[in-house]
Tab-separated table of C-alpha atoms and ligand atoms in Angstrom:
chain	number	residue	atom	x	y	z
K	1	MET	CA	136.065	34.245	-46.954
K	2	ILE	CA	135.963	36.474	-43.899
K	3	ASP	CA	136.924	33.540	-41.693
K	4	GLN	CA	139.910	32.724	-43.845
K	5	ALA	CA	141.110	36.296	-43.788
K	6	GLU	CA	140.708	36.314	-40.014
K	7	ASN	CA	142.738	33.110	-39.689
K	8	LEU	CA	145.475	34.623	-41.761
K	9	ARG	CA	145.465	37.769	-39.669
K	10	GLN	CA	145.920	35.728	-36.525
K	11	MET	CA	148.672	33.724	-38.091
K	12	VAL	CA	150.462	36.875	-39.182
K	13	GLN	CA	150.004	38.362	-35.745
K	14	GLN	CA	151.768	35.376	-34.212
K	15	LYS	CA	154.455	35.328	-36.834
K	16	THR	CA	155.221	39.037	-36.594
K	17	THR	CA	155.256	38.944	-32.797
K	18	ASN	CA	157.685	36.051	-32.890
K	19	THR	CA	160.118	37.897	-35.107
K	20	GLU	CA	159.681	41.260	-33.433
K	21	ASN	CA	163.032	41.147	-31.675
K	22	LYS	CA	164.859	40.797	-34.990
K	23	PRO	CA	164.984	44.404	-36.217
K	24	GLU	CA	166.603	47.067	-34.095
K	25	LYS	CA	164.322	48.424	-31.429
K	26	GLY	CA	162.135	51.330	-32.440
K	27	THR	CA	162.747	50.882	-36.154
K	28	LYS	CA	160.241	49.436	-38.514
K	29	THR	CA	160.584	48.493	-42.112
K	30	ARG	CA	159.680	51.198	-44.608
K	31	ILE	CA	157.995	49.686	-47.662
K	32	ILE	CA	157.951	51.579	-50.935
K	33	THR	CA	156.472	50.438	-54.244
K	34	VAL	CA	157.817	51.741	-57.555
K	35	SER	CA	155.211	51.823	-60.326
K	36	SER	CA	154.155	53.630	-63.487
K	37	GLY	CA	151.208	53.882	-65.795
K	38	LYS	CA	153.225	53.377	-68.958
K	39	GLY	CA	155.814	50.610	-69.386
K	40	GLY	CA	159.507	51.128	-70.074
K	41	VAL	CA	159.813	54.433	-68.212
K	42	GLY	CA	162.669	53.270	-65.974
K	43	LYS	CA	161.067	51.590	-62.937
K	44	THR	CA	163.481	48.696	-62.704
K	45	ASN	CA	166.622	50.755	-63.240
K	46	LEU	CA	165.487	53.343	-60.728
K	47	SER	CA	164.407	50.706	-58.172
K	48	ILE	CA	167.761	48.946	-58.341
K	49	ASN	CA	169.866	52.060	-58.104
K	50	LEU	CA	167.639	53.591	-55.448
K	51	ALA	CA	167.985	50.417	-53.392
K	52	ILE	CA	171.770	50.513	-53.718
K	53	ALA	CA	171.925	54.243	-52.937
K	54	TYR	CA	169.947	53.516	-49.778
K	55	SER	CA	172.284	50.699	-48.785
K	56	GLN	CA	175.190	53.098	-49.233
K	57	ILE	CA	173.868	55.249	-46.401
K	58	GLY	CA	173.925	52.218	-44.144
K	59	LYS	CA	170.423	50.784	-44.508
K	60	LYS	CA	169.529	47.154	-44.899
K	61	VAL	CA	167.606	47.016	-48.151
K	62	VAL	CA	165.574	44.281	-49.830
K	63	LEU	CA	164.499	44.753	-53.433
K	64	LEU	CA	161.500	42.624	-54.346
K	65	ASP	CA	160.911	42.051	-58.045
K	66	ALA	CA	157.138	41.988	-58.210
K	67	ASP	CA	156.963	42.462	-61.962
K	68	LEU	CA	155.472	39.079	-62.579
K	69	GLY	CA	155.212	39.567	-66.321
K	70	LEU	CA	158.693	40.841	-67.146
K	71	ALA	CA	160.801	40.113	-64.098
K	72	ASN	CA	164.253	41.463	-64.801
K	73	VAL	CA	165.905	42.847	-61.678
K	74	ASN	CA	168.269	39.878	-61.648
K	75	VAL	CA	169.063	40.342	-65.363
K	76	ILE	CA	170.065	43.971	-64.880
K	77	LEU	CA	172.248	42.898	-61.958
K	78	GLY	CA	173.782	40.007	-63.920
K	79	ILE	CA	172.563	37.457	-61.391
K	80	ILE	CA	171.212	34.024	-62.248
K	81	PRO	CA	168.961	33.174	-59.329
K	82	GLU	CA	168.623	29.614	-58.156
K	83	PHE	CA	165.137	30.276	-56.807
K	84	ASN	CA	162.570	33.010	-57.214
K	85	LEU	CA	159.127	34.035	-55.948
K	86	TYR	CA	157.570	31.207	-57.904
K	87	ASN	CA	159.528	28.636	-55.907
K	88	LEU	CA	158.411	30.227	-52.669
K	89	ILE	CA	154.775	30.115	-53.612
K	90	LYS	CA	154.636	26.890	-55.563
K	91	ASN	CA	157.553	24.765	-54.383
K	92	ASN	CA	157.589	25.290	-50.641
K	93	LYS	CA	160.861	27.193	-50.649
K	94	SER	CA	161.269	29.580	-47.740
K	95	MET	CA	162.066	33.287	-47.897
K	96	LYS	CA	165.552	32.446	-46.625
K	97	ASP	CA	165.999	30.042	-49.554
K	98	ILE	CA	165.045	32.589	-52.188
K	99	LEU	CA	166.541	35.758	-50.691
K	100	ILE	CA	169.760	36.567	-52.552
K	101	GLU	CA	172.516	38.603	-50.969
K	102	THR	CA	174.224	40.483	-53.787
K	103	LYS	CA	177.708	41.932	-54.064
K	104	PHE	CA	176.083	45.335	-54.548
K	105	GLY	CA	175.124	45.682	-50.894
K	106	ILE	CA	171.431	44.820	-51.241
K	107	TYR	CA	169.309	41.704	-50.970
K	108	ILE	CA	167.030	40.819	-53.845
K	109	ILE	CA	164.068	38.536	-54.319
K	110	ALA	CA	163.983	37.539	-57.945
K	111	GLY	CA	160.679	37.712	-59.763
K	112	ALA	CA	159.029	34.966	-61.687
K	113	SER	CA	158.532	35.881	-65.332
K	114	GLY	CA	155.280	34.756	-66.821
K	115	PHE	CA	153.801	34.063	-63.406
K	116	SER	CA	151.107	36.642	-63.431
K	117	LYS	CA	148.505	35.487	-60.995
K	118	ILE	CA	149.771	36.425	-57.589
K	119	ALA	CA	146.469	38.092	-56.713
K	120	ASN	CA	144.658	34.920	-57.624
K	121	LEU	CA	146.655	32.519	-55.538
K	122	ASP	CA	144.735	29.801	-53.828
K	123	ASP	CA	144.447	29.972	-50.044
K	124	GLU	CA	147.376	27.728	-49.338
K	125	GLU	CA	149.650	29.692	-51.667
K	126	ARG	CA	148.580	33.042	-50.347
K	127	LYS	CA	149.182	31.836	-46.802
K	128	ARG	CA	152.701	30.831	-47.697
K	129	PHE	CA	153.474	34.119	-49.373
K	130	ILE	CA	152.122	36.121	-46.468
K	131	ALA	CA	153.786	34.030	-43.785
K	132	GLU	CA	157.121	34.211	-45.546
K	133	MET	CA	156.913	38.003	-46.090
K	134	SER	CA	157.275	38.468	-42.348
K	135	GLU	CA	160.796	37.060	-42.616
K	136	LEU	CA	161.742	40.371	-44.226
K	137	SER	CA	161.226	42.449	-41.120
K	138	PHE	CA	165.006	42.558	-40.611
K	139	ALA	CA	165.164	45.106	-43.470
K	140	ASP	CA	165.092	48.861	-42.952
K	141	ILE	CA	163.652	49.376	-46.422
K	142	ILE	CA	161.827	47.110	-48.841
K	143	ILE	CA	161.564	48.441	-52.379
K	144	ILE	CA	159.034	46.712	-54.598
K	145	ASP	CA	159.484	46.996	-58.353
K	146	THR	CA	156.053	46.369	-59.907
K	147	SER	CA	154.748	45.906	-63.428
K	148	ALA	CA	153.410	48.910	-65.333
K	149	GLY	CA	149.705	49.650	-65.278
K	150	VAL	CA	146.909	48.966	-62.853
K	151	SER	CA	146.407	45.211	-62.804
K	152	ASN	CA	145.241	43.586	-59.582
K	153	ASN	CA	148.786	42.409	-58.929
K	154	VAL	CA	150.151	45.912	-58.994
K	155	LEU	CA	147.310	47.363	-56.958
K	156	SER	CA	147.689	44.650	-54.290
K	157	PHE	CA	151.279	45.662	-53.690
K	158	ILE	CA	150.579	49.398	-53.794
K	159	ALA	CA	147.637	48.997	-51.430
K	160	ALA	CA	149.719	47.022	-48.961
K	161	ALA	CA	152.605	49.524	-48.814
K	162	GLU	CA	152.569	52.952	-47.251
K	163	GLU	CA	154.397	54.802	-49.976
K	164	ALA	CA	154.162	54.620	-53.751
K	165	ILE	CA	156.703	56.151	-56.085
K	166	ILE	CA	155.227	56.788	-59.517
K	167	ILE	CA	157.668	57.205	-62.376
K	168	THR	CA	156.959	59.157	-65.510
K	169	THR	CA	159.030	60.545	-68.355
K	170	PRO	CA	158.296	63.870	-70.090
K	171	GLU	CA	156.402	62.036	-72.864
K	172	PRO	CA	152.744	63.098	-72.906
K	173	THR	CA	151.583	59.462	-72.941
K	174	ALA	CA	153.663	58.647	-69.870
K	175	ILE	CA	152.319	61.715	-68.065
K	176	THR	CA	148.705	60.830	-68.883
K	177	ASP	CA	149.249	57.260	-67.688
K	178	ALA	CA	150.961	58.461	-64.499
K	179	TYR	CA	147.904	60.559	-63.781
K	180	GLY	CA	145.750	57.491	-64.489
K	181	ILE	CA	147.479	55.349	-61.891
K	182	ILE	CA	147.477	58.181	-59.339
K	183	LYS	CA	143.749	58.522	-59.906
K	184	ILE	CA	143.172	54.844	-59.202
K	185	ILE	CA	145.330	54.915	-56.080
K	186	SER	CA	143.518	57.933	-54.720
K	187	THR	CA	140.000	56.819	-55.577
K	188	GLU	CA	140.151	53.034	-55.112
K	189	LEU	CA	142.864	52.322	-52.570
K	190	THR	CA	141.359	54.333	-49.777
K	191	GLU	CA	141.634	51.987	-46.812
K	192	HIS	CA	144.730	53.658	-45.495
K	193	LYS	CA	146.775	56.614	-46.563
K	194	ILE	CA	149.338	55.939	-49.270
K	195	GLY	CA	151.983	58.619	-49.686
K	196	ILE	CA	152.168	59.199	-53.420
K	197	LYS	CA	155.494	60.434	-54.748
K	198	LEU	CA	156.547	61.382	-58.240
K	199	VAL	CA	159.858	60.954	-60.043
K	200	VAL	CA	160.374	62.334	-63.536
K	201	ASN	CA	162.888	60.203	-65.427
K	202	ARG	CA	164.857	60.879	-68.613
K	203	VAL	CA	164.743	64.671	-68.447
K	204	LYS	CA	167.062	67.000	-70.341
K	205	SER	CA	166.881	69.847	-67.830
K	206	VAL	CA	165.687	70.721	-64.348
K	207	THR	CA	163.159	73.070	-65.903
K	208	GLU	CA	161.692	70.299	-68.010
K	209	ALA	CA	161.424	68.082	-64.917
K	210	LYS	CA	159.735	70.824	-62.905
K	211	LYS	CA	157.226	71.524	-65.653
K	212	VAL	CA	156.211	67.868	-65.879
K	213	ALA	CA	156.031	67.494	-62.101
K	214	GLN	CA	153.980	70.653	-61.683
K	215	ARG	CA	151.486	69.442	-64.235
K	216	VAL	CA	150.966	66.133	-62.443
K	217	VAL	CA	150.982	67.637	-58.948
K	218	ASN	CA	148.526	70.391	-59.938
K	219	ILE	CA	146.089	68.144	-61.777
K	220	ALA	CA	146.102	65.586	-58.934
K	221	GLY	CA	145.474	68.370	-56.438
K	222	GLN	CA	142.790	70.050	-58.483
K	223	PHE	CA	140.805	67.084	-59.783
K	224	LEU	CA	141.521	64.365	-57.228
K	225	ASN	CA	142.187	66.465	-54.168
K	226	THR	CA	145.276	64.294	-53.767
K	227	LYS	CA	148.677	65.396	-52.613
K	228	VAL	CA	151.558	64.159	-54.730
K	229	ASP	CA	155.082	64.830	-53.462
K	230	TYR	CA	157.559	65.678	-56.165
K	231	LEU	CA	160.549	63.591	-55.177
K	232	GLY	CA	162.934	64.587	-57.951
K	233	TYR	CA	164.136	63.788	-61.431
K	234	VAL	CA	166.716	61.679	-63.202
K	235	TYR	CA	168.582	62.981	-66.243
K	236	GLU	CA	168.547	61.232	-69.558
K	237	ASP	CA	171.968	59.620	-69.390
K	238	PRO	CA	173.507	57.149	-71.882
K	239	ILE	CA	175.303	55.522	-68.954
K	240	VAL	CA	171.971	53.992	-67.903
K	241	GLN	CA	171.756	51.981	-71.132
K	242	ASN	CA	175.427	51.001	-70.915
K	243	ALA	CA	174.901	49.786	-67.373
K	244	VAL	CA	172.014	47.601	-68.537
K	245	LEU	CA	174.161	46.146	-71.311
K	246	ARG	CA	177.033	45.475	-68.932
K	247	GLN	CA	174.649	44.185	-66.248
K	248	ARG	CA	176.195	46.407	-63.593
K	249	PRO	CA	174.165	49.107	-61.835
K	250	PHE	CA	175.303	52.620	-62.822
K	251	ILE	CA	175.452	53.796	-59.237
K	252	ILE	CA	178.250	51.266	-58.690
K	253	SER	CA	180.051	51.481	-62.045
K	254	ASP	CA	179.702	55.253	-62.510
K	255	PRO	CA	178.874	56.739	-59.111
K	256	LYS	CA	179.517	60.264	-60.391
K	257	CYS	CA	177.369	60.084	-63.518
K	258	LYS	CA	174.403	62.429	-63.817
K	259	ALA	CA	171.839	59.697	-63.206
K	260	ALA	CA	173.654	58.437	-60.089
K	261	ILE	CA	173.826	61.913	-58.552
K	262	CYS	CA	170.085	62.320	-59.166
K	263	LEU	CA	169.354	59.021	-57.390
K	264	LYS	CA	171.376	60.138	-54.384
K	265	HIS	CA	169.336	63.341	-54.230
K	266	ILE	CA	166.153	61.284	-54.333
K	267	VAL	CA	167.334	59.206	-51.364
K	268	GLY	CA	168.094	62.464	-49.555
K	269	ARG	CA	164.563	63.709	-50.245
K	270	LEU	CA	163.024	60.417	-49.107
K	271	GLU	CA	164.987	60.601	-45.889
K	272	ASN	CA	163.977	64.199	-45.228
K	273	ILE	CA	160.390	63.994	-46.300
K	274	GLU	CA	157.816	64.194	-43.597
K	275	TYR	CA	157.582	60.563	-42.675
K	276	LYS	CA	156.372	58.957	-39.521
K	277	ASP	CA	157.967	55.666	-38.548
K	278	GLY	CA	157.020	52.906	-40.977
K	279	LYS	CA	154.292	50.570	-39.853
K	280	GLY	CA	156.424	47.630	-40.882
K	281	VAL	CA	155.987	44.304	-42.552
K	282	GLY	CA	153.101	43.241	-40.292
K	283	SER	CA	151.009	46.139	-41.538
K	284	PHE	CA	151.976	45.416	-45.153
K	285	ILE	CA	150.828	41.839	-44.735
K	286	ARG	CA	147.541	42.819	-43.109
K	287	ASN	CA	146.833	45.279	-45.911
K	288	PHE	CA	147.728	42.662	-48.494
K	289	ILE	CA	145.218	40.305	-46.919
K	290	GLY	CA	142.662	43.102	-46.825
K	291	LYS	CA	142.988	43.463	-50.572
K	292	ASN	CA	143.089	39.753	-51.407
K	293	GLY	CA	141.519	37.946	-48.498
Q	301	ADP	N1	167.570	58.030	-67.103
Q	301	ADP	C1	167.705	57.278	-68.202
Q	301	ADP	N2	168.535	57.660	-69.203
Q	301	ADP	C2	168.655	56.928	-70.324
Q	301	ADP	N3	167.994	55.792	-70.551
Q	301	ADP	C3	167.144	55.345	-69.607
Q	301	ADP	C4	166.955	56.061	-68.374
Q	301	ADP	N4	166.063	55.376	-67.630
Q	301	ADP	C5	165.707	54.286	-68.366
Q	301	ADP	N5	166.366	54.279	-69.557
Q	301	ADP	C6	166.231	53.264	-70.637
Q	301	ADP	O1	164.931	52.699	-70.598
Q	301	ADP	C7	165.016	51.292	-70.579
Q	301	ADP	C8	163.862	50.725	-69.763
Q	301	ADP	O2	164.080	50.936	-68.384
Q	301	ADP	P1	163.480	49.971	-67.288
Q	301	ADP	O3	164.058	50.387	-65.978
Q	301	ADP	O4	163.637	48.542	-67.667
Q	301	ADP	O5	161.945	50.392	-67.384
Q	301	ADP	P2	160.639	49.715	-66.743
Q	301	ADP	O6	161.094	48.883	-65.578
Q	301	ADP	O7	159.779	50.860	-66.349
Q	301	ADP	O8	160.031	48.878	-67.822
Q	301	ADP	C9	166.397	50.992	-69.990
Q	301	ADP	O9	166.880	49.762	-70.421
Q	301	ADP	C10	167.228	52.131	-70.513
Q	301	ADP	O10	167.699	51.811	-71.785
Q	302	MG	MG1	160.758	46.813	-65.159
């Protein structure tokens, strides 16, 4: 097993060196996962609109749908993908084949519903996935929309990235589950530092958002000795549901709605937050191997 992981590392090394002149000099891809303990709290909607908000400030953004149970980024964007992650891993399609340039200003990689075993790929498949990931180093930002909960799949992606956004709503069950996933990140994924960030979705007021955030931030600090950055909140806004029904992201269809303004603030916070240059796709790949190799 160690030998195989070492082979992969060497292969990635070569691959990432070969493509190193692709991104602008001095800039490395920033990779952010979006996760939650509880399902249905708004990960996919926030990932999509966050990705678009980022592209609107001039960044090249790739949104990877890593929810391998309920992949639906493409559904919310009204896109019928020809190929998805499954075709890359199982059918020898390349990243270029499956990467979709959308009219919304972002690239997406469609997920593969019902394909839940990415952490249990065989060697050949894992090699392909890893080798092809390095094709994404042209991006300034990669946002990874994961499944809810703490399956191996989810943890592999979180462990490979440098930053994890955890979404909760004010519901007590969502808060408890957010704490649960933060606990696992801080106690089990300890090989490198993962910047944990919190977004409170579906709030009715700033005060409500602050209360929820303070609870999570305080408990994580007190019991886990873990710093959680409160990134911001998103208002409960009926436009979000309408956007899903119309399959058009709200930040495009209603750029002035309450939810859209909140997303723009979150991008502002992410840009201002203490953040050293991303380590890039090469590092993501090495960490992914570390977890699965
Ligand atoms: N800020 C919000 N305001 C109103 N409804 C929301 C908001 N965020 C999410 N929703 C609702 O929750 C549903 C689930 O969101 P989704 O992004 O698919 O969650 P997840 O990816 O976490 O499962 C959406 O279809 C929408 O109806
Ligand atoms: Mg989702």
